[in-house]
Amino acid sequence: MPLDAHGRPGRVLLLGGTSDIGEAIVRRFVQGGTHHVLAAGRKPAAALDDLAARVEHLTFDATDTATHGAFFDDVFSRHGPIDVVVVAFGVLHLPGEAEQNPDLAVEMADVNYTGAASALLHSARRMRDQGSGHLVVLSSVAGLAPRANFVYGSTKAGIDFLARGLAASLADSPVGVTIVRPGFVRTSMTAHMEPVMFSVDPDDVAQAVVAGLAADRGVVWVPPVLRPVMALVRMLPPALARRLG
Amino acid sequence: MEILSGWGRRPRSAAHVMRPADRDLLRRAVSDGAVIPRGLGRSYGDAAQLSGGTVLDLTGLDHFRIESGQVVAAGGASLADIIDASVPQGWFLPATPGTRHVTVGGAVAADVHGKNHHRDGSLGSHVDEISLLTAGGEEVRALPGHGSFSATVGGMGLTGVVLETTFRLLPVETAWMRVDFVQRPDLPSVMEALAEADRRSRYSVAWLDMLPGRRGRGVVQAGDHASVDELPSRHRSRPLRRAPMRGLPAPSLPAGAVPAATGLFNRLYFSRSGQGVIEPMDTFFYPLDRLAGWNRLYGSSGFLQYQFAVPSGAEATLMTVAEALTGASTPVSLAVLKRFGPGGAGILSFPIEGWTLSADMALGDPDLAEILDRCDRLVAEAGGRVYLAKDARLRPELVPVMYPRLDEWREEKARIDPTGRFRSDLSHRLGLF
């Protein structure tokens, strides 16, 4: 089954079941009529159990890409058509720590880029075969211009690039891609960090995703003002950009 | 695989499309896997598509013959082709939707209605026989009163392929209509005028202006087939010759231009007036067919037509829903109001005695989903329903409320197609079986 005319899915696969943003997106989907949620992650996402939909917990390890083929085969064959896959898992280390400790940088790259790339490509192939579907990819404005958090940003830049290319490749198919580029989102993942300008809550991201699917938009900025802001930031000379932080 | 969508252009899905050129190839095509028949793709929503399955494009099987006031037509024959042949012989369709570019199979599957529903009912009531190719490869002769007949009429193509349909035609003297136009300033007075028009005329319909601040003003058209002596003398020698309709390609407008275009269209349309106006039947029945591919006006994000029916007595609900639609941030670009006579021959036939309103709206605004969900609930509470042939967005839990005979249909479906091979994106989305 494809999404309905408003871009509302019936069955959703959430990768990163314990992600606050992922949870918020799924909550909004369920309000819009989603009846079946497959929440996948290393730990079961207990927070989703109160949803007014059938929720199933699946074990999924983003970094264990060798298992992804079997995982997606199982999900797509056993549960029937998956209307939307949300790639929401991610790791974020403090900027200074990631730069000083390459192991942390590698971990972020493994999860945020390698794992996400594998998940996206596996999902896209199966959605092509099922004849419908939509991929929601959590990118970040951190990936658009190198700032203090450039290590994290580089992993998001990678997945954003891949998703854009994938969207172009899927243009002749009924499978859609929506890239979500939030600014600072106040979540448990960022609880150890100082919020910055244009901070948003997970539900702001979720509402923007729902609106993006309704309008079949390829890129969603949260908040929308980040689109012109980032365009400006990318035009600044590096020295000036550094001074502005 | 090919990407398919309905007339509203969303949602889209890909399927293997087969275009069987004869009945043997068709029989082979239905012999395994999940399938849904498709005609000219005029269902607005996802009724004639099936993600990842097989879609049978039946437009290649389009033969028909007209004999003694009846037509025997293959499922893929279009109403346009039939009237091209039948009108010169003095016969018109017993019921026709607002476009002639639909197939007989699709028209039966949606149990289409026209402007004469208050008097003549929907197409199914004029059908004498359907020959149905079922999932088992069997040809079933379905006659009125049979379970297979009443599950197929209005059954959205889910019982099998309509191979052939026999239906009665309406005798006409001319290819012209005699039409009265009545303008009314608001919805209640339009409804009154429509009820009055129904008593006088075989055909009636009201075009509404549902832009904010217009109070649902409208123009009621009441029409009848013109007799020869009503025609201007220059047409009397060849009364059954149809005036050629000049087709125009629809321009591709930027999405923001649709409301402005709507305002202009409405102003032109609502200025029409007069009593006993003689106009070509194609102008009367198929005004939008002149604009080829007008669905593209809405751009790639598509549009929907929200069509619902409520029973007589639920006028308050009709008004509330109309107000909710007018209040949406997406403007209603076209709106048509019509009164229905008693319900149809199909278990899932859409018409119920009362009123039906259809409203075209561009897709893209997430708030529209919530507004229409609320309208669905109001319609369901009033004992009404939305039209499955137009639907691309209803939520499944309301289907059994809107169609209380759903279980009866499911029994027939299970008998005719026990393994559920005939399915569609619509049947999946709504959990029809």
XYZ file of C-alpha atoms in Angstrom:
678
model
C 0.000 0.000 0.000
C 1.355 3.435 -0.792
C 0.869 6.411 1.472
C -2.495 8.115 1.173
C -3.055 11.338 -0.743
C -1.913 13.355 2.271
C 1.315 11.370 2.512
C 0.055 9.513 5.588
C 1.507 6.034 6.050
C -0.301 2.949 7.302
C 2.776 0.979 8.380
C 6.019 2.557 9.530
C 9.462 1.166 10.265
C 11.333 3.327 12.746
C 15.060 2.689 12.798
C 16.347 4.111 16.048
C 13.411 3.191 18.236
C 14.738 5.065 21.253
C 15.459 8.272 19.332
C 13.419 11.172 20.726
C 12.929 12.615 17.262
C 11.984 9.215 15.873
C 9.469 8.737 18.660
C 7.940 12.172 18.033
C 7.618 11.477 14.311
C 5.921 8.153 14.925
C 3.530 9.771 17.424
C 2.460 12.258 14.760
C 2.080 9.470 12.210
C -0.162 7.515 14.555
C -2.323 10.622 15.078
C -2.680 10.682 11.304
C -3.880 7.079 11.161
C -0.761 4.886 11.139
C -1.927 1.543 12.501
C 1.283 -0.474 12.654
C 4.670 0.638 13.974
C 7.805 -1.459 13.785
C 10.311 0.052 16.181
C 13.825 -1.230 15.615
C 16.891 -0.644 17.745
C 19.378 -2.259 20.064
C 16.954 -1.820 22.967
C 13.143 -2.026 22.859
C 11.571 1.443 22.706
C 9.312 1.261 25.751
C 8.187 4.852 25.232
C 6.173 3.787 22.194
C 4.043 1.244 24.023
C 1.257 3.706 24.804
C 0.639 4.470 21.134
C -2.832 3.848 19.703
C -1.383 1.459 17.142
C 0.085 -2.003 16.973
C 3.731 -1.591 18.051
C 6.332 -4.293 17.548
C 9.892 -4.137 18.755
C 12.622 -5.472 16.510
C 16.309 -5.866 17.258
C 18.492 -3.884 14.904
C 22.117 -2.865 15.212
C 23.005 -0.013 12.878
C 26.719 -0.781 13.059
C 26.360 -4.490 12.342
C 25.782 -3.912 8.647
C 26.419 -7.561 7.803
C 23.066 -8.365 9.426
C 21.124 -5.668 7.559
C 20.297 -7.744 4.493
C 18.578 -10.422 6.548
C 16.908 -7.825 8.760
C 15.300 -5.921 5.886
C 14.377 -9.115 4.042
C 12.567 -10.268 7.119
C 10.797 -6.959 7.781
C 9.603 -6.439 4.225
C 8.532 -10.030 3.629
C 6.979 -10.777 6.988
C 5.106 -7.532 7.582
C 4.038 -6.725 4.071
C 4.337 -3.300 2.556
C 6.213 -0.741 4.642
C 4.982 2.722 3.716
C 7.624 4.783 5.471
C 11.068 3.998 6.841
C 12.390 6.613 9.265
C 16.167 6.527 9.655
C 16.458 8.239 13.024
C 19.321 6.539 14.845
C 22.436 8.540 15.540
C 25.264 9.245 17.953
C 26.488 12.663 19.020
C 29.648 13.278 21.027
C 30.748 16.665 22.331
C 32.702 18.533 19.652
C 35.981 18.746 21.576
C 35.922 15.088 22.663
C 35.260 13.802 19.176
C 38.189 15.754 17.806
C 40.565 14.548 20.529
C 39.407 10.935 20.511
C 39.322 9.420 17.021
C 37.576 6.320 18.380
C 34.556 8.475 19.134
C 34.739 9.969 15.642
C 34.814 6.500 14.142
C 31.843 5.454 16.238
C 29.822 8.416 14.954
C 30.851 7.685 11.379
C 29.901 4.019 11.802
C 26.448 4.773 13.131
C 25.493 8.072 11.497
C 26.955 7.426 8.088
C 27.842 3.794 7.454
C 24.871 2.314 9.297
C 22.450 4.856 7.909
C 23.737 4.453 4.360
C 23.315 0.700 4.590
C 19.803 1.038 6.024
C 18.755 3.532 3.368
C 20.050 1.532 0.446
C 18.539 -1.700 1.747
C 15.169 0.004 2.286
C 15.196 1.788 -1.059
C 15.775 -1.432 -2.971
C 12.918 -3.212 -1.254
C 10.567 -0.259 -1.633
C 11.269 -0.214 -5.349
C 10.237 -3.872 -5.471
C 7.085 -3.326 -3.441
C 6.149 -0.487 -5.783
C 5.734 2.260 -3.220
C 7.178 3.783 -0.093
C 8.874 6.813 1.353
C 12.210 7.255 3.125
C 12.624 9.840 5.850
C 16.276 10.621 6.562
C 17.390 12.572 9.615
C 20.180 14.805 8.435
C 21.314 17.970 10.232
C 22.307 21.510 9.413
C 25.584 20.546 11.114
C 26.409 18.783 7.862
C 26.146 21.897 5.748
C 29.023 24.029 6.995
C 31.946 22.978 9.154
C 31.703 24.494 12.583
C 32.893 23.342 16.024
C 30.898 20.117 15.667
C 32.456 19.297 12.292
C 33.160 15.652 13.105
C 29.484 14.970 13.763
C 28.686 17.318 10.874
C 30.810 15.290 8.483
C 28.801 12.140 9.212
C 25.562 14.048 8.525
C 27.074 15.641 5.423
C 27.795 12.142 4.167
C 24.310 10.801 4.734
C 22.701 13.968 3.361
C 24.780 13.618 0.196
C 23.857 9.965 -0.132
C 20.169 10.704 0.403
C 20.186 13.438 -2.234
C 21.797 11.113 -4.720
C 19.372 8.347 -3.808
C 16.414 10.708 -4.274
C 17.633 11.534 -7.759
C 18.118 7.862 -8.541
C 14.586 7.096 -7.311
C 13.026 9.954 -9.270
C 11.715 7.531 -11.903
C 10.219 5.303 -9.220
C 7.252 5.807 -6.906
C 9.596 5.793 -3.904
C 10.033 9.202 -2.316
C 12.798 10.590 -0.112
C 12.473 13.382 2.418
C 15.678 14.713 3.943
C 15.116 16.388 7.301
C 17.605 19.097 8.275
C 16.948 20.270 11.796
C 19.060 22.711 13.719
C 19.637 22.104 17.407
C 16.943 19.759 18.739
C 16.430 19.567 22.499
C 16.605 15.790 23.067
C 18.260 13.355 25.444
C 21.061 13.119 22.884
C 21.773 16.842 23.241
C 20.913 17.155 26.947
C 24.614 17.567 27.753
C 24.923 20.531 25.359
C 23.974 24.192 25.506
C 20.998 24.953 23.266
C 21.773 27.435 20.510
C 19.766 29.827 18.382
C 16.812 28.354 16.494
C 16.564 25.384 18.871
C 13.500 23.200 18.390
C 11.756 20.314 20.117
C 11.364 16.825 18.676
C 7.675 17.476 17.993
C 8.580 20.499 15.858
C 10.637 18.149 13.729
C 7.776 15.638 13.665
C 5.240 18.225 12.498
C 7.622 19.393 9.804
C 8.046 15.802 8.612
C 4.279 15.294 8.410
C 3.941 18.546 6.460
C 6.856 17.548 4.223
C 5.184 14.243 3.354
C 1.845 15.968 2.695
C 3.517 18.317 0.238
C 5.885 15.612 -1.051
C 8.856 17.811 -0.235
C 12.375 16.494 -0.770
C 14.033 18.595 1.929
C 12.541 19.829 5.187
C 14.270 22.471 7.326
C 13.366 22.781 11.003
C 12.789 25.586 11.713
C 12.256 26.747 8.124
C 14.332 29.889 8.700
C 17.451 27.698 8.752
C 17.257 27.380 5.011
C 18.162 31.038 4.298
C 20.380 31.165 7.384
C 22.459 28.235 6.194
C 22.613 29.617 2.678
C 24.102 32.768 4.189
C 26.489 30.887 6.462
C 27.836 28.930 3.525
C 28.594 32.140 1.670
C 30.644 33.663 4.479
C 34.430 33.663 4.151
C 35.851 30.949 6.464
C 37.601 33.464 8.729
C 34.395 35.374 9.368
C 32.394 32.171 9.820
C 34.929 31.053 12.465
C 34.598 34.287 14.363
C 30.798 34.018 14.381
C 31.143 30.452 15.672
C 7.129 -1.702 -13.497
C 5.112 1.386 -14.390
C 4.114 4.192 -12.078
C 0.368 4.675 -11.837
C -1.906 7.078 -10.065
C -5.535 8.080 -10.227
C -6.927 11.244 -11.759
C -5.883 13.206 -8.663
C -2.256 12.162 -9.343
C -1.634 11.052 -5.768
C -0.803 8.620 -4.314
C 1.414 6.953 -6.887
C 2.568 3.357 -6.946
C 4.316 1.050 -9.357
C 2.923 -2.175 -10.767
C 3.458 -4.590 -13.621
C 1.008 -3.426 -16.263
C -0.393 -5.988 -18.678
C -2.398 -4.988 -21.710
C -4.096 -8.176 -22.844
C -5.142 -7.942 -26.486
C -7.651 -10.766 -26.355
C -9.597 -12.858 -23.918
C -7.154 -15.773 -23.836
C -4.296 -13.497 -22.892
C -6.536 -11.912 -20.298
C -7.421 -15.291 -18.832
C -3.740 -16.101 -18.581
C -3.064 -12.734 -16.944
C -5.558 -13.387 -14.146
C -4.293 -16.916 -13.580
C -1.946 -16.036 -10.748
C -0.709 -13.317 -8.450
C -2.493 -10.234 -7.191
C -4.330 -8.226 -9.865
C -6.634 -5.265 -10.355
C -8.300 -4.163 -13.594
C -7.823 -0.609 -14.830
C -9.639 1.381 -17.476
C -8.996 4.996 -18.378
C -7.656 5.956 -14.959
C -10.450 8.368 -14.054
C -10.959 7.159 -10.519
C -9.511 10.015 -8.528
C -7.762 7.953 -5.901
C -5.985 4.600 -5.705
C -8.764 2.245 -6.846
C -7.105 1.133 -10.094
C -3.541 0.622 -8.959
C -1.751 -2.057 -6.986
C 1.761 -1.551 -5.594
C 4.037 -4.327 -6.692
C 1.200 -6.344 -8.225
C -0.283 -6.689 -11.690
C -2.576 -4.061 -13.187
C -4.656 -5.181 -16.145
C -5.100 -2.312 -18.555
C -8.307 -3.319 -20.316
C -8.590 -0.458 -22.765
C -7.452 -2.780 -25.561
C -10.599 -4.879 -25.155
C -13.048 -2.230 -26.289
C -15.546 -3.807 -28.703
C -19.259 -3.135 -28.328
C -22.462 -3.450 -30.293
C -25.730 -1.602 -30.113
C -28.933 -3.473 -30.787
C -32.553 -2.647 -30.075
C -31.919 -0.052 -27.416
C -29.288 -2.074 -25.637
C -25.546 -2.005 -25.723
C -23.373 -5.035 -25.177
C -19.951 -3.642 -24.384
C -16.590 -5.066 -23.418
C -15.243 -3.815 -20.109
C -12.610 -1.710 -21.841
C -15.036 0.128 -24.160
C -15.303 3.808 -23.322
C -18.541 5.672 -22.853
C -17.180 8.223 -25.355
C -16.965 5.569 -28.069
C -20.384 4.221 -27.207
C -22.158 7.563 -27.465
C -20.293 8.376 -30.672
C -22.036 5.352 -32.126
C -25.332 5.427 -30.258
C -26.384 9.085 -30.403
C -26.659 9.169 -34.213
C -29.016 6.183 -33.838
C -31.065 8.061 -31.237
C -29.793 6.462 -28.038
C -28.026 7.965 -25.047
C -26.528 6.539 -21.859
C -28.992 5.778 -19.057
C -26.534 7.357 -16.569
C -23.280 9.132 -17.216
C -20.613 10.626 -14.984
C -19.167 14.081 -15.646
C -16.635 12.697 -18.100
C -17.250 10.357 -21.026
C -13.648 9.132 -20.828
C -14.403 6.192 -18.583
C -14.672 2.546 -19.470
C -17.790 0.457 -19.046
C -15.907 -1.788 -16.600
C -14.893 1.181 -14.487
C -18.379 2.663 -14.680
C -19.889 -0.603 -13.407
C -17.200 -1.007 -10.721
C -17.947 2.481 -9.376
C -21.698 2.194 -10.131
C -21.484 5.695 -11.576
C -24.298 8.191 -11.321
C -25.155 11.275 -13.298
C -27.295 14.365 -13.158
C -30.429 12.196 -13.553
C -29.843 10.108 -10.451
C -32.903 11.526 -8.687
C -35.019 10.081 -11.476
C -33.150 7.183 -13.065
C -30.721 5.897 -10.432
C -27.140 4.892 -11.093
C -25.770 2.874 -14.001
C -26.215 -0.455 -12.209
C -30.010 -0.144 -12.300
C -29.896 -0.216 -16.110
C -27.612 -3.221 -16.400
C -29.231 -6.477 -17.491
C -26.207 -8.700 -17.386
C -22.523 -8.727 -16.529
C -20.097 -11.318 -17.727
C -17.388 -11.551 -15.085
C -13.994 -13.244 -15.341
C -13.162 -14.409 -11.855
C -9.858 -15.270 -10.201
C -10.453 -18.938 -10.965
C -10.448 -18.170 -14.695
C -14.168 -18.859 -14.844
C -16.648 -16.735 -16.776
C -19.585 -15.994 -14.515
C -22.870 -14.707 -15.899
C -24.071 -12.234 -13.276
C -27.705 -11.163 -13.443
C -29.526 -8.561 -11.342
C -30.363 -10.076 -7.978
C -27.403 -12.466 -8.012
C -24.791 -12.025 -5.304
C -22.057 -11.808 -7.916
C -23.971 -8.983 -9.622
C -24.578 -6.882 -6.542
C -20.989 -7.402 -5.353
C -19.600 -6.345 -8.747
C -21.753 -3.247 -9.257
C -19.985 -0.700 -7.067
C -17.443 -3.372 -6.098
C -14.437 -1.300 -7.229
C -13.101 -4.035 -9.527
C -12.460 -6.387 -6.645
C -14.660 -9.285 -7.761
C -13.039 -9.894 -11.133
C -12.734 -8.507 -14.629
C -15.928 -7.139 -16.181
C -15.641 -8.831 -19.574
C -18.921 -7.623 -20.960
C -21.881 -5.607 -19.762
C -25.327 -5.365 -21.262
C -27.258 -2.239 -20.409
C -30.338 -0.442 -21.684
C -30.024 2.879 -23.460
C -32.270 5.917 -23.292
C -34.046 6.970 -26.491
C -33.365 10.595 -27.490
C -34.718 12.656 -30.369
C -31.787 15.036 -30.560
C -28.193 15.562 -29.479
C -29.255 18.750 -27.713
C -30.424 19.731 -24.258
C -32.984 22.265 -23.131
C -31.569 23.873 -19.990
C -32.786 26.317 -17.363
C -30.191 28.166 -15.322
C -31.176 29.522 -11.940
C -28.780 31.596 -9.871
C -29.118 31.597 -6.103
C -27.161 33.667 -3.570
C -26.415 31.054 -0.891
C -26.333 27.346 -0.195
C -29.796 26.972 1.427
C -31.489 28.683 -1.506
C -29.449 26.629 -3.977
C -30.672 23.496 -2.207
C -34.253 24.671 -2.471
C -33.896 25.480 -6.142
C -32.286 22.105 -6.771
C -35.154 20.268 -5.109
C -37.571 22.191 -7.275
C -35.566 21.494 -10.427
C -35.708 17.768 -9.626
C -39.486 17.777 -9.815
C -39.437 19.298 -13.288
C -36.398 17.925 -15.055
C -34.692 14.650 -15.756
C -31.289 16.220 -15.125
C -30.299 18.621 -12.402
C -27.122 19.765 -10.754
C -25.780 22.840 -8.983
C -22.341 24.365 -9.322
C -21.351 26.018 -6.088
C -18.940 28.793 -5.394
C -17.275 27.633 -2.192
C -14.624 30.302 -1.969
C -14.703 32.088 1.389
C -17.285 34.851 1.634
C -19.435 33.566 -1.220
C -21.875 31.752 1.070
C -22.127 28.821 -1.306
C -23.876 30.821 -4.001
C -24.584 28.695 -6.983
C -26.192 28.145 -10.297
C -28.698 25.342 -10.659
C -28.940 23.727 -14.053
C -32.049 21.787 -14.879
C -32.018 20.021 -18.199
C -33.953 17.675 -20.417
C -33.241 16.148 -23.784
C -34.562 18.603 -26.347
C -37.160 17.429 -28.829
C -36.721 18.155 -32.531
C -39.291 20.945 -32.599
C -37.473 22.747 -29.776
C -34.305 23.084 -31.845
C -33.418 26.188 -33.815
C -34.463 25.540 -37.393
C -30.874 25.191 -38.654
C -30.360 22.072 -36.537
C -33.720 20.434 -37.203
C -32.644 18.671 -40.370
C -29.911 16.737 -38.524
C -31.070 16.719 -34.905
C -28.822 13.839 -33.826
C -25.628 15.397 -35.125
C -23.468 16.382 -32.166
C -21.897 19.800 -32.181
C -18.136 19.269 -32.325
C -16.453 20.096 -29.026
C -13.230 21.951 -29.454
C -10.721 20.452 -27.037
C -8.173 22.681 -25.391
C -5.046 21.431 -23.698
C -5.024 22.466 -20.042
C -2.247 24.936 -19.328
C 0.229 24.064 -16.619
C -0.349 26.685 -13.958
C 1.940 27.370 -11.020
C 0.303 25.892 -7.909
C -0.525 29.319 -6.485
C -2.502 30.262 -9.575
C -5.239 27.674 -9.100
C -7.300 29.824 -6.684
C -7.179 32.819 -9.041
C -8.108 30.633 -11.985
C -10.937 29.207 -9.895
C -12.277 32.638 -9.090
C -12.265 33.516 -12.768
C -13.888 30.244 -13.781
C -16.569 30.671 -11.140
C -17.313 34.195 -12.251
C -17.745 33.047 -15.836
C -19.728 30.002 -14.871
C -22.060 31.809 -12.521
C -22.870 34.437 -15.078
C -24.673 31.840 -17.161
C -28.382 32.328 -17.050
C -31.515 31.870 -19.039
C -34.514 29.647 -19.429
C -34.955 27.031 -22.116
C -31.427 27.469 -23.426
C -30.690 24.934 -26.130
C -27.134 23.629 -25.762
C -25.133 20.672 -27.110
C -25.363 17.560 -24.945
C -21.577 17.409 -24.609
C -21.507 20.919 -23.149
C -24.216 19.960 -20.703
C -22.848 16.587 -19.605
C -19.099 16.946 -20.050
C -18.048 20.572 -19.589
C -14.608 19.618 -18.270
C -13.854 17.175 -21.087
C -13.055 20.236 -23.183
C -9.991 20.844 -21.076
C -7.836 17.811 -21.852
C -5.736 16.732 -18.873
C -7.194 19.376 -16.574
C -5.950 17.397 -13.590
C -2.487 18.742 -14.431
C -3.639 22.222 -13.454
C -2.806 21.288 -9.897
C 0.825 20.449 -10.539
C 2.694 17.379 -9.377
C 1.490 17.487 -5.787
C -1.945 16.628 -7.150
C -5.450 17.227 -5.905
C -8.396 15.339 -4.565
C -12.101 15.378 -4.995
C -13.912 15.025 -1.713
C -17.325 13.593 -2.566
C -19.737 12.518 0.098
C -23.443 11.762 0.378
C -25.754 12.333 3.318
C -29.354 11.146 3.618
C -32.339 13.467 3.308
C -32.867 15.083 6.682
C -29.140 15.571 7.213
C -29.108 18.973 5.541
C -27.530 20.464 8.668
C -24.556 18.121 8.272
C -24.240 19.068 4.631
C -24.090 22.740 5.614
C -21.560 22.088 8.396
C -19.288 20.109 6.103
C -19.586 22.749 3.381
C -18.581 25.397 5.906
C -15.625 23.313 7.089
C -14.425 22.912 3.503
C -14.806 26.618 2.802
C -12.860 27.361 5.985
C -9.885 25.220 4.958
C -6.724 27.069 4.014
C -6.856 25.181 0.722
C -9.623 26.733 -1.385
C -12.333 24.579 -2.946
C -11.665 25.029 -6.638
C -14.802 23.320 -7.972
C -17.904 22.201 -6.128
C -20.948 20.359 -7.388
C -24.130 19.614 -5.469
C -26.700 17.048 -6.520
C -29.704 15.257 -5.077
C -29.765 11.482 -5.072
C -32.767 9.252 -5.511
C -32.925 5.818 -3.843
C -29.714 3.762 -3.561
C -28.197 1.536 -6.211
C -28.092 -2.112 -7.151
C -24.666 -2.743 -5.687
C -23.918 -3.659 -2.095
C -21.221 -0.973 -2.009
C -22.977 1.456 -4.368
C -22.322 4.998 -3.276
C -25.697 6.744 -3.776
C -28.181 6.967 -0.923
C -31.372 8.985 -1.074
C -30.378 12.511 -0.128
C -27.628 14.866 -1.162
C -24.156 14.561 -2.590
C -21.494 17.242 -2.661
C -18.159 17.015 -4.401
C -15.353 19.474 -3.848
C -12.033 19.623 -5.684
C -9.083 20.734 -3.599
C -5.348 20.897 -4.189
C -3.225 18.555 -2.087
C -0.200 19.578 -0.077
C -1.476 21.256 3.072
C -1.218 18.903 6.086
C -4.140 20.696 7.773
C -6.429 19.543 4.964
C -6.028 15.961 6.176
C -7.398 16.883 9.595
C -10.269 18.934 8.201
C -11.360 16.118 5.920
C -11.024 13.574 8.744
C -13.423 15.731 10.731
C -15.785 15.948 7.759
C -15.633 12.153 7.396
C -16.730 11.736 11.002
C -19.627 14.182 10.579
C -20.717 12.446 7.382
C -20.508 9.002 9.002
C -22.478 10.151 12.062
C -25.231 11.434 9.790
C -25.491 8.046 8.089
C -23.624 9.206 5.011
C -20.534 8.027 3.191
C -17.709 9.103 0.924
C -17.420 7.841 -2.633
C -14.785 5.115 -2.929
C -14.142 5.917 -6.596
C -12.952 9.362 -5.529
C -11.222 8.400 -2.340
C -7.498 8.512 -1.661
C -7.484 9.336 2.021
C -10.361 7.920 4.099
C -9.333 6.098 7.249
C -10.280 2.419 7.365
C -12.190 2.463 10.656
C -14.972 4.543 9.090
C -15.614 2.240 6.132
C -17.938 -0.201 7.958
C -19.832 2.777 9.430
C -20.291 4.429 6.060
C -20.999 1.170 4.254
C -23.014 -0.879 6.757
C -23.421 -3.716 4.238
C -19.649 -4.216 4.022
C -19.820 -7.644 5.673
C -22.385 -8.817 3.158
C -20.055 -7.696 0.374
C -17.139 -9.450 2.050
C -19.083 -12.710 2.029
C -19.686 -12.413 -1.698
C -16.081 -11.405 -2.257
C -14.883 -14.471 -0.325
C -17.175 -16.702 -2.378
C -16.177 -15.264 -5.777
C -12.481 -14.700 -5.028
C -11.670 -16.958 -2.060
C -7.928 -16.297 -2.103
C -8.360 -12.535 -2.445
C -6.398 -12.207 -5.676
C -8.278 -9.148 -6.875
C -6.972 -6.354 -4.714
C -5.879 -2.756 -5.041
C -4.088 -0.052 -3.137
C -7.582 1.167 -2.203
C -8.647 -2.214 -0.812
C -5.409 -2.460 1.175
C -5.601 1.062 2.507
C -9.228 0.715 3.584
C -9.022 -2.920 4.654
C -12.026 -3.704 2.426
C -11.513 -7.448 2.875
